[in-house]
């Protein structure tokens, strides 16, 4: 103990040992002490020295400290000291007072000791086990140590935790700890753990992380909360960014609806704290993560729909139009609203209906555009408004039409400011950034919309008093050609690039706009002059865009102007510029550094206004047109004519093929319906087969009844014979009963005759069914030939049985008549046995006869119904077969015509190949499959039916 007092404090008697010597002695004490108290004191001493002598403690004591964690699990105090010591030597303290060299040395030491600790992966597993301890002195330093390890070697620690059983679940339990310091440090730990690891992110999400984090945010006061809310939001962003599985889980769990209260700001927006600004900024980022353009379109669309339905979009628009909102929050809100409405028609329609709380009320779009063309507004805010306008028009032809309509003469309202007026004002203002933003915004109103491109040609502008109005297209080209005026305004490159992007977007894929552009005699000479000049580096981009504009005039030229046909424009390029020089200037556009940056993502993000040159959608247009323009410039007039002829011929043939395809599809539909009818008939035939089986069963029942009747009549005849020999007399048998018995016998005879006739009809019916089910190949459609033969043999056997029964019944009737005749003659023998043939003894015979009559009546009805059904099915079957034969004949004729057309198309495409044109082989194969795939399928199905 005196030794420790010397280390911890007090004045030693002799010379003081160095730090390394002291640490060495402490390590020996930790390793050799048998008493827990001695080891605990030694570890506590190492902890006190670990910050000052970080290198020495880390080098000498780390193995001993890890051993303490493994062996002294029962003492929480020594575990806490060991964990604190390890944390001190691994963690890199970020102190502002340190210079860069000292800070770098600290980081190097942290990484060095982290690698040493992670040399054995079991150390991380041991640390995860210690986190299960509820004791504060163990759990808290364990959380801090694991966080430090993740900061220094994130990927390695993540790999160990990922394969550790219940590793992530143990860390998720930290969020449920009632001690806030552990819960808050657990949030920091999970932030480090979920960085860049999608697998861990999914596990954390399915450990109910979203529910817990949202509950913590609500408990801490949402946007008004402190640093804990910020940590929760950072963790949520980690879990959702670029993780489609977690995004879908977040949406399906209805967690988007719980985000709406975050953005309910009051009327008094003054005095926002820095923490609230940070929290709300992260909340807006979280919304953008769910609807980011880089997500899959389906997931983004689903989240956009949920945000509209729960009112989140409406709440964001309220912040957008509120007063007193900090500038950075307003900018981020605009960007968030932009991505919530991008490509979603219902959200775009709602945004178009939002009005600013002004007097009179103005649409939110107009208010935002006023900020965009106002040069006094911050640059980032103007970029955000431009992005919002682009997202509003993205795949929104309705919105594009509304914007262009505000420029047309018939819809202009002189008493109010419209979006079109603001765009025109910005397009021709003295601020080059306003010129560029207005040009790009107007280009998005024309993107992929031929109707609006043609409508915008009607826009007329009054340039000055006493002069006639000029078109908007002409005014844009006039500003381009007036180089001197632009030079005086400064930043001429940005203005000219914006106007050239607008013109290229406007006239591309619009021959009418090309004609209007070429109609001005000054435009083509201006473009050729710009391209042919040898200008500086800054002007090369303008030259490339001029080459692109001239190439569009060639590619989309309908040759309606005699002086500027495709051929004459190409000759002009060859004489004044040179084809190779033209292609080289055209390539300057895609080689520009800012072009590559703009092509990466839709949002316009520029470090400075001077670098704001390219628009994302325009980069797509350049990529699409560069190749086709190069080919169009190099083509000769003869190749152009041949290509036009081939195109016309192909179009004609394509129209014919399309007609035949439609006809074949109609016939295929009819054939399918006929097949369904055949299937129905087959089902009906099977039902009739079942009815025949039931009738056979009924015949067997009648056979059994006949046998019972034969036995009873035989017994009665024996009784009558014995009674006649004895000379008995029947006293109770009246003449009426005897006559009734005779009538029943006659009725049985008639029924027998009728049944015989019906059975003959049934036999003919079965033969008819057999003929119906035979096909032309000798194979039945409803059942096989063998089944029919088997059915016929069974019917013949049943007919033989019926004949035998008829014979027996004749014998029974004969014997019954003999009995009746005997009863009509008085005999002395009958007087001896008066009860031998009483009415009571004849009663069972009468009941049997009655039951037999009822059974015959039911059989007659069934036979009649079956015969009627077979007749109807026979008629429908014949009609159906005739229709199928006619359809096959028509289809064969059409196939012959299609074969001729296909041969002609192949010849024409071969001619195109001979002329040097590239023919897409995939399209050829697709056309071939479209023409003949369905016919082959029909033939295969018919072959399968014949085989069946």
PDB file of C-alpha atoms in Angstrom, residues 477 480-481 496 517-533 546 549-550 553 563-564 569 572-573 576-577:
ATOM      1  CA  UNK A 477     -31.378  35.071 -81.399  1.00  0.00           C
ATOM      2  CA  UNK A 480     -27.091  36.172 -79.108  1.00  0.00           C
ATOM      3  CA  UNK A 481     -26.017  38.040 -82.220  1.00  0.00           C
ATOM      4  CA  UNK A 496     -25.130  33.035 -74.053  1.00  0.00           C
ATOM      5  CA  UNK A 517     -35.359  29.799 -86.710  1.00  0.00           C
ATOM      6  CA  UNK A 518     -33.942  29.450 -90.238  1.00  0.00           C
ATOM      7  CA  UNK A 519     -36.415  31.970 -91.617  1.00  0.00           C
ATOM      8  CA  UNK A 520     -34.308  34.731 -90.084  1.00  0.00           C
ATOM      9  CA  UNK A 521     -31.549  35.320 -92.635  1.00  0.00           C
ATOM     10  CA  UNK A 522     -29.036  36.389 -89.979  1.00  0.00           C
ATOM     11  CA  UNK A 523     -29.101  33.284 -87.790  1.00  0.00           C
ATOM     12  CA  UNK A 524     -27.174  30.824 -89.951  1.00  0.00           C
ATOM     13  CA  UNK A 525     -24.357  33.254 -90.819  1.00  0.00           C
ATOM     14  CA  UNK A 526     -24.047  34.123 -87.142  1.00  0.00           C
ATOM     15  CA  UNK A 527     -23.741  30.451 -86.133  1.00  0.00           C
ATOM     16  CA  UNK A 528     -21.221  29.604 -88.842  1.00  0.00           C
ATOM     17  CA  UNK A 529     -19.193  32.700 -87.964  1.00  0.00           C
ATOM     18  CA  UNK A 530     -19.098  31.752 -84.303  1.00  0.00           C
ATOM     19  CA  UNK A 531     -18.073  28.158 -85.023  1.00  0.00           C
ATOM     20  CA  UNK A 532     -15.352  29.015 -87.531  1.00  0.00           C
ATOM     21  CA  UNK A 533     -13.576  31.599 -85.354  1.00  0.00           C
ATOM     22  CA  UNK A 546     -23.564  26.865 -81.615  1.00  0.00           C
ATOM     23  CA  UNK A 549     -27.774  24.298 -82.553  1.00  0.00           C
ATOM     24  CA  UNK A 550     -26.750  24.232 -86.215  1.00  0.00           C
ATOM     25  CA  UNK A 553     -31.270  22.615 -87.702  1.00  0.00           C
ATOM     26  CA  UNK A 563     -32.264  28.315 -99.194  1.00  0.00           C
ATOM     27  CA  UNK A 564     -31.678  26.258 -96.037  1.00  0.00           C
ATOM     28  CA  UNK A 569     -26.598  23.588 -94.779  1.00  0.00           C
ATOM     29  CA  UNK A 572     -22.187  25.499 -96.013  1.00  0.00           C
ATOM     30  CA  UNK A 573     -20.530  23.652 -93.109  1.00  0.00           C
ATOM     31  CA  UNK A 576     -16.882  27.573 -94.249  1.00  0.00           C
ATOM     32  CA  UNK A 577     -16.117  25.360 -91.264  1.00  0.00           C
TER      33      UNK A 577
END
